[in-house]
Coordinates of C-alpha atoms in Angstrom, one line a residue:
M74 CA 78.9 101.1 128.4
F75 CA 75.3 102.3 128.4
A76 CA 73.6 100.8 131.6
S77 CA 70.0 99.9 130.2
P78 CA 67.8 100.1 133.0
N79 CA 66.4 97.1 134.6
L80 CA 63.2 96.2 132.1
M81 CA 62.7 92.8 133.0
P82 CA 59.7 91.5 134.4
E83 CA 59.1 90.1 138.0
N84 CA 56.6 87.6 138.9
G85 CA 54.9 87.9 135.4
Q86 CA 53.8 91.3 136.1
D87 CA 53.9 93.7 133.5
V88 CA 57.4 94.8 132.5
M89 CA 57.7 98.5 133.6
P90 CA 60.5 101.0 132.3
A91 CA 62.4 103.1 134.6
A92 CA 62.0 106.8 135.2
P93 CA 60.8 108.9 133.8
F94 CA 59.1 106.7 131.4
N95 CA 56.7 105.4 134.1
D96 CA 55.4 108.8 134.8
A97 CA 51.6 108.9 135.4
R98 CA 51.0 112.2 134.0
A99 CA 52.2 111.0 130.4
D100 CA 49.9 111.5 127.3
C101 CA 51.1 108.6 125.2
I102 CA 52.2 105.3 125.3
L103 CA 55.3 103.9 123.1
R104 CA 55.2 100.3 123.2
S105 CA 58.7 98.6 122.0
S106 CA 58.9 95.4 120.3
D107 CA 59.3 93.3 122.9
G108 CA 56.5 94.6 124.6
V109 CA 57.4 97.5 127.5
D110 CA 55.1 100.3 127.4
F111 CA 57.0 103.8 127.7
R112 CA 54.9 106.4 128.9
I113 CA 55.9 110.0 127.5
F114 CA 54.8 113.0 126.9
K115 CA 54.0 113.8 123.1
I116 CA 55.0 117.6 123.1
V117 CA 59.1 116.1 124.0
L118 CA 59.4 113.7 121.0
S119 CA 56.9 115.8 118.2
L120 CA 59.7 118.7 118.8
A121 CA 62.1 116.2 118.6
S122 CA 60.8 114.5 115.5
P123 CA 58.6 115.4 112.5
V124 CA 57.9 111.9 112.5
F125 CA 57.0 111.2 116.1
A126 CA 54.5 114.3 115.3
D127 CA 52.5 112.8 112.4
M128 CA 52.3 109.3 114.0
F129 CA 50.8 110.9 117.1
N130 CA 48.3 113.4 115.0
N131 CA 47.1 110.2 113.0
P132 CA 44.8 108.3 114.5
W133 CA 45.7 104.4 115.4
P134 CA 44.1 101.6 114.5
Q135 CA 41.1 100.4 116.4
P136 CA 40.6 96.6 115.9
V137 CA 43.9 95.6 117.9
S138 CA 43.1 94.9 121.7
E139 CA 45.2 97.0 124.2
Q140 CA 45.5 100.1 121.5
D141 CA 44.3 102.2 123.7
R142 CA 45.7 101.5 127.6
D143 CA 44.2 103.4 130.4
G144 CA 42.9 106.2 128.1
L145 CA 46.0 106.9 126.4
Q146 CA 47.3 106.3 122.8
V147 CA 49.5 103.2 122.3
V148 CA 51.9 103.9 119.2
T149 CA 53.9 100.3 118.5
V150 CA 57.5 100.6 117.2
S151 CA 59.9 98.5 115.9
E152 CA 62.6 99.2 118.4
D153 CA 63.2 96.7 121.6
S154 CA 63.0 98.1 125.0
K155 CA 66.9 98.8 125.5
V156 CA 67.0 100.5 121.9
L157 CA 64.5 102.8 122.9
D158 CA 65.2 103.2 126.8
L159 CA 68.6 104.6 125.0
C160 CA 67.2 106.7 122.3
L161 CA 64.7 108.2 124.3
R162 CA 67.1 109.3 127.1
H163 CA 68.6 111.2 124.4
L164 CA 65.5 112.5 123.5
Y165 CA 64.5 113.9 126.6
P166 CA 65.7 116.7 128.7
L167 CA 67.6 114.6 130.9
P168 CA 71.4 114.5 131.9
P169 CA 72.9 112.1 129.1
P170 CA 74.3 108.6 130.0
T171 CA 78.0 109.0 131.3
T172 CA 79.2 106.6 129.1
V173 CA 78.1 106.2 125.4
T174 CA 80.3 103.4 123.4
S175 CA 80.2 103.1 119.8
Q176 CA 77.9 100.4 119.2
D177 CA 75.0 102.9 121.2
A178 CA 76.1 105.5 119.0
G179 CA 75.1 103.5 115.8
I180 CA 71.7 103.1 117.4
L181 CA 71.3 106.5 117.9
A182 CA 72.7 107.5 114.7
E183 CA 69.6 104.9 113.0
F184 CA 67.5 106.1 115.2
A185 CA 67.6 109.5 114.2
S186 CA 67.9 108.6 110.4
K187 CA 64.3 106.8 110.8
Y188 CA 63.1 109.1 112.8
E189 CA 64.4 112.4 111.4
A190 CA 65.4 113.4 114.9
Q191 CA 68.3 116.1 113.9
M192 CA 69.2 116.9 117.4
L193 CA 69.4 113.0 118.2
E194 CA 71.8 113.2 114.5
S195 CA 74.0 116.0 115.8
M196 CA 74.7 113.8 119.2
A197 CA 75.2 110.7 117.4
V198 CA 77.7 112.1 115.2
R199 CA 79.6 113.5 118.1
H200 CA 79.6 110.0 119.8
L201 CA 80.9 108.2 117.0
T202 CA 83.4 110.8 116.5
E203 CA 84.6 110.7 120.1
A204 CA 84.7 107.1 119.5
I205 CA 86.8 106.5 116.8
E206 CA 90.1 106.6 118.8
G207 CA 88.9 103.6 120.8
D208 CA 87.2 101.4 118.3
P209 CA 88.1 102.8 114.8
V210 CA 87.0 99.5 113.4
G211 CA 83.6 99.5 114.9
V212 CA 82.8 103.2 113.7
Y213 CA 84.2 102.4 110.1
A214 CA 81.3 99.4 110.2
I215 CA 78.5 102.0 111.4
A216 CA 79.7 104.6 109.4
V217 CA 79.8 102.4 106.2
T218 CA 75.9 101.1 107.3
S219 CA 74.7 104.8 108.1
K220 CA 76.5 106.3 105.2
R221 CA 78.3 109.1 107.1
K222 CA 81.3 109.4 104.8
D223 CA 83.6 111.7 106.6
I224 CA 83.2 109.2 109.9
A225 CA 84.0 106.7 108.0
A226 CA 87.1 108.0 106.1
K227 CA 88.6 109.4 109.7
A228 CA 87.8 106.0 111.2
A229 CA 89.9 104.3 108.1
R230 CA 92.5 106.8 109.0
S231 CA 92.7 105.7 112.5
S232 CA 92.6 102.1 111.9
L233 CA 96.2 102.1 110.9
R234 CA 97.1 102.3 113.9
L235 CA 96.0 98.8 114.5
S236 CA 98.2 96.1 113.5
F237 CA 97.5 94.5 110.4
S238 CA 96.0 91.4 112.2
D239 CA 94.0 93.5 115.0
S240 CA 92.2 94.9 111.8
Y241 CA 91.3 91.1 110.9
L242 CA 91.1 90.0 114.5
C243 CA 89.3 93.2 116.4
P244 CA 87.9 91.9 119.6
S245 CA 85.1 94.3 119.4
C246 CA 84.1 93.7 115.6
L247 CA 82.4 90.6 117.0
L248 CA 80.2 92.4 118.2
Y249 CA 78.4 94.6 116.1
P250 CA 75.5 93.3 113.7
Q251 CA 76.6 96.5 111.6
L252 CA 79.8 94.4 110.6
Q253 CA 78.1 91.8 109.9
S254 CA 75.6 92.9 108.0
I255 CA 77.5 95.2 105.5
A256 CA 79.1 93.8 102.5
V257 CA 82.2 91.8 102.0
E258 CA 84.2 94.1 99.7
P259 CA 84.2 97.6 101.8
Y260 CA 85.4 95.7 104.8
R261 CA 87.8 93.7 102.8
E262 CA 88.9 97.3 101.1
L263 CA 89.6 98.4 104.5
I264 CA 92.1 95.6 105.0
K265 CA 93.2 96.4 101.8
Y266 CA 93.6 99.9 102.1
H267 CA 95.9 99.2 105.7
A268 CA 98.0 97.3 103.2
A269 CA 98.6 99.9 100.8
C270 CA 99.4 102.4 103.6
G271 CA 101.8 100.0 105.2
D272 CA 103.7 99.4 101.7
A273 CA 104.1 103.4 101.3
A274 CA 105.5 103.9 104.7
S275 CA 107.9 101.3 104.7
A276 CA 108.9 102.2 101.6
V277 CA 110.1 105.6 102.8
A278 CA 112.1 103.7 105.1
S279 CA 113.9 102.7 101.8
G280 CA 114.1 105.6 100.3
R281 CA 116.3 108.4 100.2
E282 CA 115.4 111.5 98.2
W283 CA 113.6 113.2 101.1
F284 CA 117.1 113.0 103.2
P285 CA 117.6 116.0 104.7
S286 CA 120.3 118.4 103.3
W287 CA 121.0 119.9 106.4
G288 CA 122.7 116.8 107.4
Q289 CA 126.1 117.5 105.4
G290 CA 128.6 118.3 107.9
R291 CA 126.9 117.0 110.9
L292 CA 127.9 113.4 111.0
I293 CA 124.9 111.8 109.7
W294 CA 123.3 111.1 106.0
T295 CA 125.2 112.6 103.4
L296 CA 129.4 113.0 103.8
E297 CA 131.6 113.8 101.2
C298 CA 134.5 111.0 100.8
R299 CA 137.0 112.9 100.9
N300 CA 136.9 115.0 104.3
T301 CA 135.2 112.0 105.9
S302 CA 138.2 111.4 108.7
D303 CA 137.1 114.0 110.9
L304 CA 133.4 113.1 111.0
L305 CA 132.9 110.1 110.9
C306 CA 132.6 107.9 113.8
K307 CA 135.9 105.7 113.8
T308 CA 134.0 102.7 115.5
C309 CA 130.2 102.4 113.8
A310 CA 130.4 104.2 110.7
T311 CA 129.1 102.7 107.8
Q312 CA 127.9 103.1 104.3
D313 CA 124.4 103.4 103.6
P314 CA 123.0 99.9 102.5
F315 CA 120.1 101.0 100.2
S316 CA 122.6 103.4 98.2
R317 CA 125.9 102.3 97.4
T318 CA 126.0 103.5 94.0
L319 CA 128.4 106.8 93.5
V320 CA 126.4 110.1 93.3
E321 CA 127.9 112.6 90.9
K322 CA 128.1 116.1 93.4
S323 CA 129.5 119.4 93.3
G324 CA 132.3 118.0 90.4
F325 CA 133.5 115.1 92.5
T326 CA 132.2 111.6 94.1
S327 CA 130.4 111.1 97.2
R328 CA 128.5 108.1 98.9
R329 CA 126.5 108.1 102.0
F330 CA 127.9 107.4 105.3
G331 CA 126.4 107.4 108.8
P332 CA 126.2 105.7 112.6
W333 CA 125.3 102.3 112.6
C334 CA 122.5 103.3 114.8
L335 CA 121.0 105.3 111.7
W336 CA 120.4 102.4 109.3
N337 CA 119.4 100.3 111.9
Y338 CA 116.8 102.2 112.8
L339 CA 115.9 102.8 109.4
H340 CA 115.7 99.0 109.0
R341 CA 113.8 98.6 112.0
S342 CA 111.1 101.1 110.9
A343 CA 110.7 99.6 107.5
S344 CA 109.6 96.6 108.9
V345 CA 107.3 98.0 111.6
L346 CA 105.6 100.6 109.0
L347 CA 104.9 97.7 107.3
H348 CA 102.1 96.6 109.8
D349 CA 101.7 99.6 112.1
P350 CA 101.9 102.4 109.1
T351 CA 102.1 105.7 111.3
A352 CA 104.3 107.8 112.3
A353 CA 104.2 107.4 115.8
A354 CA 105.0 103.8 115.7
V355 CA 108.5 104.3 115.2
T356 CA 109.1 108.1 116.2
K357 CA 109.1 107.2 119.7
Q358 CA 112.2 108.1 121.8
D359 CA 113.1 104.8 123.3
F360 CA 112.5 102.9 119.8
V361 CA 114.5 105.6 117.7
L362 CA 117.5 105.4 120.7
E363 CA 117.4 102.0 121.1
F364 CA 121.1 101.2 119.5
C365 CA 122.2 104.7 119.6
N366 CA 125.0 103.9 122.4
C367 CA 128.2 103.6 120.0
P368 CA 130.8 105.4 122.7
G369 CA 132.7 106.4 119.8
C370 CA 130.3 109.0 118.3
P371 CA 130.6 112.2 118.8
V372 CA 128.6 114.1 120.7
G373 CA 125.0 115.2 119.6
V374 CA 124.5 112.1 117.9
R375 CA 121.8 111.5 120.1
E376 CA 119.8 114.7 119.1
D377 CA 120.7 114.5 115.4
M378 CA 118.4 111.1 115.5
L379 CA 115.4 112.5 117.1
A380 CA 115.4 115.6 114.3
F381 CA 115.9 113.0 111.7
S382 CA 113.2 111.0 113.1
R383 CA 110.9 114.1 113.3
I384 CA 111.6 114.8 109.1
F385 CA 110.8 111.0 108.8
A386 CA 107.6 111.4 110.4
T387 CA 106.6 113.9 108.2
E388 CA 107.4 111.9 105.1
I389 CA 105.8 109.3 106.6
E390 CA 101.9 111.1 106.8
K391 CA 102.8 112.5 103.2
A392 CA 103.2 109.3 101.8
V393 CA 100.4 107.6 103.6
K394 CA 98.0 110.8 102.6
Q395 CA 98.6 109.7 99.6
I396 CA 96.6 106.4 99.5
P397 CA 93.2 107.0 98.7
I398 CA 90.4 106.0 101.0
P399 CA 89.1 102.7 99.7
L400 CA 86.1 102.9 97.7
L401 CA 82.8 101.7 99.7
E402 CA 79.1 101.7 99.2
I403 CA 78.6 105.1 100.4
G404 CA 81.0 106.4 97.7
Q405 CA 84.3 107.9 97.2
L406 CA 85.6 109.3 100.3
E407 CA 86.7 112.5 101.0
D408 CA 90.3 113.1 103.1
P409 CA 88.9 114.1 106.5
E410 CA 91.8 116.4 106.8
D411 CA 90.7 118.3 103.7
S412 CA 87.1 118.0 104.6
E413 CA 85.8 121.5 105.7
A414 CA 82.7 119.7 107.3
D415 CA 82.6 120.4 111.3
I416 CA 81.6 116.6 112.9

């Protein structure tokens, strides 16, 4: 969390910002909306922002009291002292704050856009991108508000790893004025997107067209009815519950058989993927092998199950990628994996 300096007044005295914005050598004062005077050097902000350069070069209104303080030009801005301190510290040649939250990054992005500060824009984009993993919904809200398509798309993809309920109840979302100010429809579209990806991912667990052909003769997946006696586990081998119809193949019929742990794994995966439509949710070794403990199964069944889960993961990712990123106020988003933009 960004640690703002102490800007609270003491004993009724003027509020003073922390160094370096209290430098007596400064040649201009930026006055925040809550009345804090930041002593700055015009050249630093002029080089960073053409908007500031214009503000400093134009005469300031004279009738208002204290427009000239200590012989310095006073420029009043709409940002409060905490926002101004955060943004100025990123524009000044100072060591950057050690930690920048996604909310801080959103503030930087808004400030960069308003003052056309390209360097700050690059920093804001980097901070937002880095914050996606820890706060995808919050970053999504900020990206929608600031019309940053690629970041919004990446955040939407990343939000899939939250459970469906977490997308509604993400605690950090309550902290974001951006999330409260954007239209209801874009946020609702994100939830609908999550649900559509869940349906698509879960359907992979029930589908069979993607089953690997190399499973033939390797204990699991498709086994020929006439030659199964030496291949199937005598204890737990069962027919595929989702594929009981006879299939014509190579001039004779076959059914799909496999160990009970395989069908159980797919059944559990279908349920999990509805709420967490990511391959990572169902391909961890402990999850894959949770019920793979039949003493009658041939040696190698565990390795086969893990190999199967890797193929399963690829198919889940393919299915989810087919679901379009939701239409937002900023227009149809690009798939971040297809974008060549370097953010």
